PDB file of C-alpha atoms in Angstrom:
ATOM      1  CA  MET Y   1      65.988  67.706 106.096  1.00 73.00           C
ATOM      2  CA  ASP Y   2      68.445  69.500 103.849  1.00 88.00           C
ATOM      3  CA  ARG Y   3      67.758  73.225 104.092  1.00 91.00           C
ATOM      4  CA  LEU Y   4      68.911  74.044 100.548  1.00 92.00           C
ATOM      5  CA  THR Y   5      66.646  71.353  99.113  1.00 93.00           C
ATOM      6  CA  SER Y   6      63.710  72.641 101.173  1.00 93.00           C
ATOM      7  CA  MET Y   7      64.378  76.156  99.937  1.00 94.00           C
ATOM      8  CA  ALA Y   8      64.346  74.900  96.327  1.00 94.00           C
ATOM      9  CA  VAL Y   9      61.028  73.127  96.928  1.00 94.00           C
ATOM     10  CA  PHE Y  10      59.557  76.238  98.546  1.00 93.00           C
ATOM     11  CA  VAL Y  11      60.600  78.474  95.629  1.00 94.00           C
ATOM     12  CA  ARG Y  12      59.186  75.995  93.108  1.00 92.00           C
ATOM     13  CA  ALA Y  13      55.864  75.852  94.997  1.00 92.00           C
ATOM     14  CA  VAL Y  14      55.630  79.636  94.937  1.00 92.00           C
ATOM     15  CA  ASP Y  15      56.605  79.911  91.285  1.00 90.00           C
ATOM     16  CA  LEU Y  16      54.091  77.261  90.164  1.00 90.00           C
ATOM     17  CA  GLY Y  17      51.291  78.417  92.473  1.00 89.00           C
ATOM     18  CA  SER Y  18      50.531  75.122  94.260  1.00 90.00           C
ATOM     19  CA  PHE Y  19      52.043  72.201  96.122  1.00 91.00           C
ATOM     20  CA  ALA Y  20      50.572  69.801  93.554  1.00 90.00           C
ATOM     21  CA  ALA Y  21      52.244  71.538  90.616  1.00 90.00           C
ATOM     22  CA  ALA Y  22      55.544  71.652  92.477  1.00 91.00           C
ATOM     23  CA  ALA Y  23      55.215  67.961  93.325  1.00 92.00           C
ATOM     24  CA  ASP Y  24      54.740  67.084  89.638  1.00 92.00           C
ATOM     25  CA  ALA Y  25      57.674  69.220  88.559  1.00 90.00           C
ATOM     26  CA  LEU Y  26      59.981  67.833  91.243  1.00 91.00           C
ATOM     27  CA  GLU Y  27      58.697  64.253  90.915  1.00 91.00           C
ATOM     28  CA  MET Y  28      57.775  63.939  94.568  1.00 92.00           C
ATOM     29  CA  SER Y  29      54.504  63.591  96.454  1.00 93.00           C
ATOM     30  CA  GLY Y  30      52.328  66.544  97.463  1.00 89.00           C
ATOM     31  CA  PRO Y  31      52.692  65.720 101.189  1.00 92.00           C
ATOM     32  CA  MET Y  32      56.480  65.762 100.774  1.00 94.00           C
ATOM     33  CA  VAL Y  33      56.324  69.272  99.324  1.00 92.00           C
ATOM     34  CA  GLY Y  34      54.272  70.321 102.336  1.00 92.00           C
ATOM     35  CA  LYS Y  35      56.807  68.668 104.630  1.00 94.00           C
ATOM     36  CA  HIS Y  36      59.651  70.720 103.162  1.00 94.00           C
ATOM     37  CA  VAL Y  37      57.715  73.968 103.576  1.00 94.00           C
ATOM     38  CA  ARG Y  38      56.742  73.114 107.176  1.00 94.00           C
ATOM     39  CA  PHE Y  39      60.385  72.297 107.923  1.00 94.00           C
ATOM     40  CA  LEU Y  40      61.364  75.825 106.898  1.00 93.00           C
ATOM     41  CA  GLU Y  41      58.504  77.411 108.807  1.00 93.00           C
ATOM     42  CA  GLU Y  42      59.323  75.491 111.977  1.00 93.00           C
ATOM     43  CA  ARG Y  43      62.988  76.335 111.653  1.00 93.00           C
ATOM     44  CA  LEU Y  44      62.241  80.037 111.126  1.00 93.00           C
ATOM     45  CA  GLY Y  45      59.331  80.201 113.566  1.00 94.00           C
ATOM     46  CA  VAL Y  46      57.127  82.070 111.070  1.00 94.00           C
ATOM     47  CA  ARG Y  47      54.456  81.185 108.523  1.00 94.00           C
ATOM     48  CA  LEU Y  48      55.644  81.523 104.937  1.00 94.00           C
ATOM     49  CA  LEU Y  49      52.470  80.638 103.049  1.00 92.00           C
ATOM     50  CA  ASN Y  50      48.781  81.153 103.636  1.00 89.00           C
ATOM     51  CA  ARG Y  51      46.927  78.220 102.082  1.00 82.00           C
ATOM     52  CA  THR Y  52      43.259  77.521 101.470  1.00 78.00           C
ATOM     53  CA  THR Y  53      41.610  74.813  99.411  1.00 70.00           C
ATOM     54  CA  ARG Y  54      41.549  77.169  96.405  1.00 77.00           C
ATOM     55  CA  ARG Y  55      44.675  79.296  96.597  1.00 83.00           C
ATOM     56  CA  GLN Y  56      47.938  80.010  98.331  1.00 89.00           C
ATOM     57  CA  SER Y  57      49.639  83.316  98.996  1.00 91.00           C
ATOM     58  CA  LEU Y  58      52.866  84.440 100.546  1.00 92.00           C
ATOM     59  CA  THR Y  59      52.898  86.087 103.934  1.00 93.00           C
ATOM     60  CA  GLU Y  60      54.953  89.244 104.344  1.00 93.00           C
ATOM     61  CA  ALA Y  61      57.762  87.192 105.874  1.00 93.00           C
ATOM     62  CA  GLY Y  62      57.300  84.594 103.168  1.00 92.00           C
ATOM     63  CA  GLN Y  63      57.728  87.191 100.429  1.00 94.00           C
ATOM     64  CA  ALA Y  64      61.009  88.430 101.909  1.00 94.00           C
ATOM     65  CA  TYR Y  65      62.215  84.857 102.454  1.00 94.00           C
ATOM     66  CA  TYR Y  66      61.233  83.865  98.913  1.00 93.00           C
ATOM     67  CA  GLU Y  67      63.365  86.661  97.418  1.00 93.00           C
ATOM     68  CA  ARG Y  68      66.354  85.650  99.524  1.00 93.00           C
ATOM     69  CA  CYS Y  69      65.878  81.985  98.664  1.00 93.00           C
ATOM     70  CA  ARG Y  70      65.961  82.792  94.964  1.00 91.00           C
ATOM     71  CA  ALA Y  71      69.239  84.681  95.454  1.00 92.00           C
ATOM     72  CA  VAL Y  72      70.772  81.852  97.515  1.00 93.00           C
ATOM     73  CA  LEU Y  73      69.758  79.204  94.984  1.00 92.00           C
ATOM     74  CA  SER Y  74      71.118  81.303  92.149  1.00 89.00           C
ATOM     75  CA  GLU Y  75      74.453  81.601  93.959  1.00 89.00           C
ATOM     76  CA  ALA Y  76      74.474  77.845  94.590  1.00 88.00           C
ATOM     77  CA  GLU Y  77      73.922  77.178  90.885  1.00 84.00           C
ATOM     78  CA  ALA Y  78      76.716  79.616  90.037  1.00 80.00           C
ATOM     79  CA  ALA Y  79      79.035  77.795  92.452  1.00 80.00           C
ATOM     80  CA  ASP Y  80      78.175  74.475  90.802  1.00 76.00           C
ATOM     81  CA  ALA Y  81      78.865  76.009  87.397  1.00 71.00           C
ATOM     82  CA  VAL Y  82      82.297  77.202  88.528  1.00 68.00           C
ATOM     83  CA  VAL Y  83      83.186  73.694  89.693  1.00 69.00           C
ATOM     84  CA  ALA Y  84      81.802  72.144  86.520  1.00 64.00           C
ATOM     85  CA  ASP Y  85      83.865  74.569  84.468  1.00 59.00           C
ATOM     86  CA  GLU Y  86      86.919  73.775  86.583  1.00 60.00           C
ATOM     87  CA  LEU Y  87      86.409  70.098  85.878  1.00 62.00           C
ATOM     88  CA  SER Y  88      85.859  70.461  82.148  1.00 73.00           C
ATOM     89  CA  ALA Y  89      87.967  73.360  80.862  1.00 78.00           C
ATOM     90  CA  PRO Y  90      91.773  73.130  80.955  1.00 88.00           C
ATOM     91  CA  ARG Y  91      93.153  75.614  83.444  1.00 88.00           C
ATOM     92  CA  GLY Y  92      95.961  76.015  85.915  1.00 90.00           C
ATOM     93  CA  ARG Y  93      99.638  75.172  85.509  1.00 93.00           C
ATOM     94  CA  LEU Y  94     100.610  72.256  83.243  1.00 95.00           C
ATOM     95  CA  ARG Y  95     104.155  71.015  83.898  1.00 95.00           C
ATOM     96  CA  VAL Y  96     105.618  69.002  81.018  1.00 95.00           C
ATOM     97  CA  THR Y  97     109.064  67.439  80.588  1.00 93.00           C
ATOM     98  CA  MET Y  98     110.274  66.398  77.150  1.00 92.00           C
ATOM     99  CA  PRO Y  99     113.416  65.715  75.081  1.00 91.00           C
ATOM    100  CA  ALA Y 100     115.002  69.001  74.075  1.00 90.00           C
ATOM    101  CA  LEU Y 101     114.979  68.782  70.269  1.00 91.00           C
ATOM    102  CA  LEU Y 102     111.724  66.907  69.894  1.00 92.00           C
ATOM    103  CA  GLY Y 103     110.202  69.313  72.377  1.00 93.00           C
ATOM    104  CA  ARG Y 104     111.298  72.472  70.594  1.00 93.00           C
ATOM    105  CA  HIS Y 105     110.514  71.269  67.073  1.00 92.00           C
ATOM    106  CA  CYS Y 106     107.353  69.220  67.576  1.00 93.00           C
ATOM    107  CA  ILE Y 107     105.835  69.227  71.076  1.00 95.00           C
ATOM    108  CA  ALA Y 108     106.036  72.887  72.077  1.00 95.00           C
ATOM    109  CA  PRO Y 109     104.248  74.217  68.952  1.00 95.00           C
ATOM    110  CA  LEU Y 110     101.236  72.025  69.738  1.00 95.00           C
ATOM    111  CA  LEU Y 111     101.180  73.054  73.401  1.00 96.00           C
ATOM    112  CA  MET Y 112     101.482  76.742  72.475  1.00 96.00           C
ATOM    113  CA  LYS Y 113      98.477  76.347  70.217  1.00 95.00           C
ATOM    114  CA  LEU Y 114      96.611  74.748  73.134  1.00 95.00           C
ATOM    115  CA  ALA Y 115      97.541  77.634  75.442  1.00 96.00           C
ATOM    116  CA  ARG Y 116      96.207  80.143  72.917  1.00 95.00           C
ATOM    117  CA  LYS Y 117      92.921  78.260  72.866  1.00 94.00           C
ATOM    118  CA  TYR Y 118      92.556  78.147  76.673  1.00 93.00           C
ATOM    119  CA  PRO Y 119      93.538  81.478  78.271  1.00 93.00           C
ATOM    120  CA  HIS Y 120      93.402  80.066  81.821  1.00 91.00           C
ATOM    121  CA  LEU Y 121      95.973  77.363  81.035  1.00 93.00           C
ATOM    122  CA  GLU Y 122      99.564  78.012  82.133  1.00 94.00           C
ATOM    123  CA  LEU Y 123     102.527  76.152  80.617  1.00 96.00           C
ATOM    124  CA  ASP Y 124     105.661  75.183  82.538  1.00 95.00           C
ATOM    125  CA  LEU Y 125     107.826  73.310  80.020  1.00 94.00           C
ATOM    126  CA  SER Y 126     111.130  71.589  80.689  1.00 92.00           C
ATOM    127  CA  PHE Y 127     113.380  70.791  77.721  1.00 90.00           C
ATOM    128  CA  GLY Y 128     116.083  68.289  78.527  1.00 81.00           C
ATOM    129  CA  ASP Y 129     117.189  64.777  77.796  1.00 62.00           C
ATOM    130  CA  PRO Y 130     117.934  63.634  81.368  1.00 61.00           C
ATOM    131  CA  ILE Y 131     114.984  61.486  82.406  1.00 65.00           C
ATOM    132  CA  ALA Y 132     113.331  62.693  85.588  1.00 65.00           C
ATOM    133  CA  ASP Y 133     111.032  60.806  87.931  1.00 78.00           C
ATOM    134  CA  ILE Y 134     107.730  62.306  86.847  1.00 84.00           C
ATOM    135  CA  ILE Y 135     105.867  61.860  90.121  1.00 82.00           C
ATOM    136  CA  GLU Y 136     108.753  62.840  92.384  1.00 80.00           C
ATOM    137  CA  ALA Y 137     109.557  65.906  90.283  1.00 84.00           C
ATOM    138  CA  GLY Y 138     105.899  66.968  90.198  1.00 86.00           C
ATOM    139  CA  TYR Y 139     105.340  66.834  86.439  1.00 91.00           C
ATOM    140  CA  ASP Y 140     101.832  66.524  85.039  1.00 93.00           C
ATOM    141  CA  LEU Y 141     102.994  65.037  81.750  1.00 94.00           C
ATOM    142  CA  ALA Y 142     106.151  63.641  80.181  1.00 92.00           C
ATOM    143  CA  ILE Y 143     107.111  62.862  76.593  1.00 93.00           C
ATOM    144  CA  ARG Y 144     109.513  59.968  76.083  1.00 90.00           C
ATOM    145  CA  THR Y 145     110.960  58.261  73.018  1.00 86.00           C
ATOM    146  CA  GLY Y 146     112.174  54.711  72.566  1.00 78.00           C
ATOM    147  CA  ASP Y 147     111.742  51.854  74.999  1.00 74.00           C
ATOM    148  CA  LEU Y 148     110.177  52.637  78.361  1.00 74.00           C
ATOM    149  CA  ASP Y 149     111.482  51.389  81.682  1.00 69.00           C
ATOM    150  CA  ASP Y 150     109.183  50.317  84.505  1.00 63.00           C
ATOM    151  CA  GLN Y 151     106.337  52.819  84.528  1.00 68.00           C
ATOM    152  CA  SER Y 152     104.439  51.729  87.627  1.00 71.00           C
ATOM    153  CA  GLY Y 153     102.124  54.460  88.845  1.00 80.00           C
ATOM    154  CA  LEU Y 154     101.961  56.008  85.383  1.00 85.00           C
ATOM    155  CA  ILE Y 155      99.591  55.849  82.438  1.00 88.00           C
ATOM    156  CA  THR Y 156     101.282  55.657  79.035  1.00 89.00           C
ATOM    157  CA  ARG Y 157      99.933  56.341  75.567  1.00 91.00           C
ATOM    158  CA  ARG Y 158     101.810  56.053  72.277  1.00 92.00           C
ATOM    159  CA  ILE Y 159     101.301  59.324  70.436  1.00 92.00           C
ATOM    160  CA  ALA Y 160     103.570  58.956  67.401  1.00 92.00           C
ATOM    161  CA  SER Y 161     106.518  57.157  65.853  1.00 91.00           C
ATOM    162  CA  GLN Y 162     109.594  58.960  64.558  1.00 91.00           C
ATOM    163  CA  ARG Y 163     111.243  57.337  61.569  1.00 92.00           C
ATOM    164  CA  MET Y 164     114.996  57.318  61.312  1.00 94.00           C
ATOM    165  CA  VAL Y 165     116.821  58.025  58.054  1.00 96.00           C
ATOM    166  CA  VAL Y 166     120.437  57.688  56.905  1.00 96.00           C
ATOM    167  CA  CYS Y 167     121.601  60.801  55.090  1.00 97.00           C
ATOM    168  CA  GLY Y 168     124.692  62.641  53.916  1.00 97.00           C
ATOM    169  CA  ALA Y 169     125.810  65.696  51.963  1.00 97.00           C
ATOM    170  CA  ARG Y 170     126.413  65.570  48.210  1.00 97.00           C
ATOM    171  CA  SER Y 171     130.008  66.682  48.799  1.00 96.00           C
ATOM    172  CA  TYR Y 172     130.640  63.689  51.052  1.00 96.00           C
ATOM    173  CA  LEU Y 173     128.983  61.287  48.608  1.00 96.00           C
ATOM    174  CA  ARG Y 174     131.048  62.627  45.677  1.00 96.00           C
ATOM    175  CA  ALA Y 175     134.230  62.033  47.633  1.00 95.00           C
ATOM    176  CA  ASN Y 176     133.352  58.714  49.272  1.00 95.00           C
ATOM    177  CA  GLY Y 177     130.677  57.091  47.167  1.00 94.00           C
ATOM    178  CA  LYS Y 178     127.096  56.238  47.983  1.00 94.00           C
ATOM    179  CA  PRO Y 179     126.280  53.239  50.193  1.00 94.00           C
ATOM    180  CA  LYS Y 180     123.886  50.865  48.468  1.00 91.00           C
ATOM    181  CA  SER Y 181     123.378  48.349  51.286  1.00 92.00           C
ATOM    182  CA  LEU Y 182     123.705  48.114  55.053  1.00 94.00           C
ATOM    183  CA  ASP Y 183     126.996  46.263  54.651  1.00 93.00           C
ATOM    184  CA  ASP Y 184     128.423  49.254  52.779  1.00 94.00           C
ATOM    185  CA  LEU Y 185     128.040  51.463  55.861  1.00 94.00           C
ATOM    186  CA  ALA Y 186     131.134  49.925  57.469  1.00 92.00           C
ATOM    187  CA  ALA Y 187     133.322  51.633  54.839  1.00 93.00           C
ATOM    188  CA  HIS Y 188     131.929  55.099  55.609  1.00 95.00           C
ATOM    189  CA  GLN Y 189     132.600  57.775  58.185  1.00 95.00           C
ATOM    190  CA  ALA Y 190     129.652  58.147  60.539  1.00 96.00           C
ATOM    191  CA  ILE Y 191     128.836  61.101  62.756  1.00 96.00           C
ATOM    192  CA  ILE Y 192     128.235  59.363  66.053  1.00 95.00           C
ATOM    193  CA  TYR Y 193     125.493  60.236  68.518  1.00 93.00           C
ATOM    194  CA  ARG Y 194     126.782  59.754  72.040  1.00 90.00           C
ATOM    195  CA  ARG Y 195     124.282  60.170  74.843  1.00 80.00           C
ATOM    196  CA  SER Y 196     124.904  59.651  78.564  1.00 75.00           C
ATOM    197  CA  GLY Y 197     128.359  58.336  77.687  1.00 78.00           C
ATOM    198  CA  ARG Y 198     126.986  55.575  75.447  1.00 85.00           C
ATOM    199  CA  VAL Y 199     127.110  55.312  71.661  1.00 89.00           C
ATOM    200  CA  ARG Y 200     123.727  54.454  70.179  1.00 85.00           C
ATOM    201  CA  PRO Y 201     123.718  51.832  67.403  1.00 90.00           C
ATOM    202  CA  TRP Y 202     121.927  52.456  64.132  1.00 94.00           C
ATOM    203  CA  LEU Y 203     118.906  50.162  63.896  1.00 94.00           C
ATOM    204  CA  PHE Y 204     117.314  48.704  60.782  1.00 93.00           C
ATOM    205  CA  PRO Y 205     114.186  46.505  60.693  1.00 92.00           C
ATOM    206  CA  GLN Y 206     114.565  42.969  59.348  1.00 88.00           C
ATOM    207  CA  ALA Y 207     111.649  40.809  58.226  1.00 84.00           C
ATOM    208  CA  ASP Y 208     110.539  38.457  61.018  1.00 82.00           C
ATOM    209  CA  GLN Y 209     113.755  39.144  62.942  1.00 86.00           C
ATOM    210  CA  PRO Y 210     114.985  41.598  65.565  1.00 88.00           C
ATOM    211  CA  ALA Y 211     116.266  44.885  64.177  1.00 89.00           C
ATOM    212  CA  ARG Y 212     119.806  44.747  62.828  1.00 92.00           C
ATOM    213  CA  GLU Y 213     122.245  46.820  64.866  1.00 92.00           C
ATOM    214  CA  ILE Y 214     125.116  48.603  63.164  1.00 93.00           C
ATOM    215  CA  MET Y 215     127.614  50.307  65.441  1.00 93.00           C
ATOM    216  CA  PRO Y 216     128.760  53.488  63.679  1.00 90.00           C
ATOM    217  CA  SER Y 217     132.415  54.442  63.517  1.00 91.00           C
ATOM    218  CA  GLY Y 218     133.925  57.811  62.776  1.00 92.00           C
ATOM    219  CA  ARG Y 219     135.955  60.761  64.006  1.00 93.00           C
ATOM    220  CA  LEU Y 220     133.071  62.860  65.325  1.00 95.00           C
ATOM    221  CA  ARG Y 221     131.094  62.084  68.474  1.00 94.00           C
ATOM    222  CA  LEU Y 222     128.382  64.572  69.397  1.00 94.00           C
ATOM    223  CA  ASP Y 223     125.643  64.544  72.013  1.00 90.00           C
ATOM    224  CA  ASP Y 224     123.288  66.857  70.110  1.00 91.00           C
ATOM    225  CA  MET Y 225     121.355  65.586  67.078  1.00 93.00           C
ATOM    226  CA  GLU Y 226     120.956  69.029  65.535  1.00 94.00           C
ATOM    227  CA  ALA Y 227     124.733  69.472  65.652  1.00 96.00           C
ATOM    228  CA  ILE Y 228     125.024  66.085  63.940  1.00 96.00           C
ATOM    229  CA  ALA Y 229     122.662  67.275  61.192  1.00 96.00           C
ATOM    230  CA  ASP Y 230     124.780  70.416  60.739  1.00 96.00           C
ATOM    231  CA  ALA Y 231     127.981  68.367  60.548  1.00 97.00           C
ATOM    232  CA  ALA Y 232     126.433  65.996  58.016  1.00 97.00           C
ATOM    233  CA  ALA Y 233     125.329  68.946  55.863  1.00 97.00           C
ATOM    234  CA  GLN Y 234     128.969  70.157  55.924  1.00 97.00           C
ATOM    235  CA  GLY Y 235     130.129  66.838  54.453  1.00 96.00           C
ATOM    236  CA  MET Y 236     131.706  65.435  57.619  1.00 97.00           C
ATOM    237  CA  GLY Y 237     130.088  62.003  57.323  1.00 96.00           C
ATOM    238  CA  LEU Y 238     126.835  60.082  57.236  1.00 97.00           C
ATOM    239  CA  ALA Y 239     124.172  60.550  59.893  1.00 97.00           C
ATOM    240  CA  TRP Y 240     121.237  58.504  61.181  1.00 97.00           C
ATOM    241  CA  LEU Y 241     118.634  60.982  62.350  1.00 96.00           C
ATOM    242  CA  PRO Y 242     114.866  61.485  62.808  1.00 95.00           C
ATOM    243  CA  TYR Y 243     113.168  62.527  59.581  1.00 95.00           C
ATOM    244  CA  TRP Y 244     111.430  65.495  61.230  1.00 94.00           C
ATOM    245  CA  LEU Y 245     114.824  66.949  62.141  1.00 95.00           C
ATOM    246  CA  VAL Y 246     116.358  66.749  58.650  1.00 95.00           C
ATOM    247  CA  ARG Y 247     113.205  67.163  56.528  1.00 94.00           C
ATOM    248  CA  GLU Y 248     113.991  70.739  55.493  1.00 94.00           C
ATOM    249  CA  ARG Y 249     117.612  69.871  54.697  1.00 96.00           C
ATOM    250  CA  LEU Y 250     116.448  66.931  52.585  1.00 96.00           C
ATOM    251  CA  ASN Y 251     113.913  69.091  50.756  1.00 95.00           C
ATOM    252  CA  SER Y 252     116.504  71.797  50.062  1.00 96.00           C
ATOM    253  CA  GLY Y 253     119.156  69.319  48.911  1.00 95.00           C
ATOM    254  CA  ALA Y 254     121.555  70.120  51.741  1.00 96.00           C
ATOM    255  CA  LEU Y 255     121.288  66.419  52.644  1.00 96.00           C
ATOM    256  CA  VAL Y 256     120.469  63.374  50.574  1.00 96.00           C
ATOM    257  CA  GLY Y 257     118.486  60.420  51.867  1.00 95.00           C
ATOM    258  CA  LEU Y 258     120.234  57.068  51.438  1.00 95.00           C
ATOM    259  CA  LEU Y 259     119.442  53.351  51.359  1.00 93.00           C
ATOM    260  CA  GLU Y 260     116.152  53.687  49.499  1.00 88.00           C
ATOM    261  CA  GLY Y 261     114.086  50.536  49.818  1.00 86.00           C
ATOM    262  CA  GLN Y 262     115.543  49.722  53.217  1.00 89.00           C
ATOM    263  CA  PRO Y 263     112.773  49.819  55.871  1.00 91.00           C
ATOM    264  CA  GLU Y 264     113.224  52.687  58.303  1.00 91.00           C
ATOM    265  CA  PHE Y 265     113.391  52.088  62.021  1.00 92.00           C
ATOM    266  CA  LEU Y 266     110.566  53.663  64.043  1.00 92.00           C
ATOM    267  CA  TYR Y 267     111.131  55.049  67.508  1.00 88.00           C
ATOM    268  CA  ASP Y 268     107.859  55.257  69.406  1.00 90.00           C
ATOM    269  CA  CYS Y 269     106.982  58.470  71.223  1.00 92.00           C
ATOM    270  CA  HIS Y 270     104.900  58.146  74.380  1.00 92.00           C
ATOM    271  CA  ALA Y 271     103.008  60.501  76.639  1.00 93.00           C
ATOM    272  CA  LEU Y 272     103.100  59.542  80.320  1.00 93.00           C
ATOM    273  CA  TRP Y 273     101.216  60.979  83.275  1.00 92.00           C
ATOM    274  CA  PRO Y 274     100.561  59.998  86.913  1.00 89.00           C
ATOM    275  CA  ARG Y 275      97.791  57.486  87.399  1.00 86.00           C
ATOM    276  CA  SER Y 276      94.657  58.907  89.050  1.00 81.00           C
ATOM    277  CA  PRO Y 277      90.932  58.048  89.169  1.00 75.00           C
ATOM    278  CA  ARG Y 278      90.215  60.919  86.772  1.00 78.00           C
ATOM    279  CA  ILE Y 279      92.613  62.428  84.266  1.00 84.00           C
ATOM    280  CA  PRO Y 280      92.841  66.208  84.852  1.00 86.00           C
ATOM    281  CA  PRO Y 281      91.297  68.261  82.024  1.00 89.00           C
ATOM    282  CA  LYS Y 282      94.593  70.059  81.369  1.00 93.00           C
ATOM    283  CA  VAL Y 283      96.385  66.732  80.874  1.00 93.00           C
ATOM    284  CA  ARG Y 284      93.589  65.295  78.738  1.00 92.00           C
ATOM    285  CA  ALA Y 285      93.602  68.398  76.538  1.00 93.00           C
ATOM    286  CA  ALA Y 286      97.390  68.228  76.122  1.00 95.00           C
ATOM    287  CA  VAL Y 287      97.353  64.532  75.206  1.00 94.00           C
ATOM    288  CA  ASP Y 288      94.505  65.132  72.751  1.00 92.00           C
ATOM    289  CA  ALA Y 289      96.450  68.020  71.198  1.00 93.00           C
ATOM    290  CA  LEU Y 290      99.443  65.731  70.705  1.00 93.00           C
ATOM    291  CA  ALA Y 291      97.326  63.619  68.367  1.00 89.00           C
ATOM    292  CA  ALA Y 292      98.530  66.059  65.689  1.00 89.00           C
ATOM    293  CA  LEU Y 293     102.156  65.089  66.373  1.00 88.00           C
ATOM    294  CA  PRO Y 294     102.497  62.522  63.538  1.00 87.00           C
ATOM    295  CA  LYS Y 295     101.769  65.266  60.977  1.00 83.00           C
ATOM    296  CA  LEU Y 296     104.562  67.449  62.352  1.00 80.00           C
ATOM    297  CA  MET Y 297     106.985  64.539  62.389  1.00 82.00           C
ATOM    298  CA  GLY Y 298     106.168  63.489  58.837  1.00 75.00           C
TER     299      GLY Y 298
END
């Protein structure tokens, strides 16, 4: 028999004053309660309880054993509580990789708020656009935008969509005019986003058709979107950027949104984490916290 279980039965029998009461409370038969107590007595080589047809009482050895059993069972319950807390409350180190700008502006603020809520949670955040192998690099969570490559061994969840806007400075528009259609963009200077050696086309949704691709042309090629926003605000050309990045500039008038009425392209943002039978609490809490991402991205 399991000694810890027998100890729990013994303590319950003492607390309730009879084998019958303990049997009812533990949903087992009276003889089974007696069997657990006899198992302990035989193992210890002493009598723990004196029993008559009317009453039961602890022997001297039984009294000492009863007190120790209560302490052991209390410690066992405390150990279970520690494990239960470990399984439910976010704790430990959470390693997250994310795009640099999106991470600084949108992801990190939500994770910092999460860390303030859970004092035993540690954050190890990596801000960079190079895409790492999540499992090989030992990350708990990754944030990716755009189309995803083969993600075998990973769980993915779309957490937001970032809308792209065409914008420019008033000084540029006064000098070069304001584009009124997608075809007009060919006559304008664009500030080009070049990433990993490749120029990214500007994408525009078309009804019941694949998105229209417009390859920008211009004198400036930058690999940092915030630098592109700064250049656009200085009148160096038009830019195609995430709304969350230029929202303040648009609100202040430093940039002007263009092509009103033209549907905006949406880049999906995904959270990815290694597949496992049970999602770790720290990862679940982080993914749940990222549910607020659409509000930050506007």
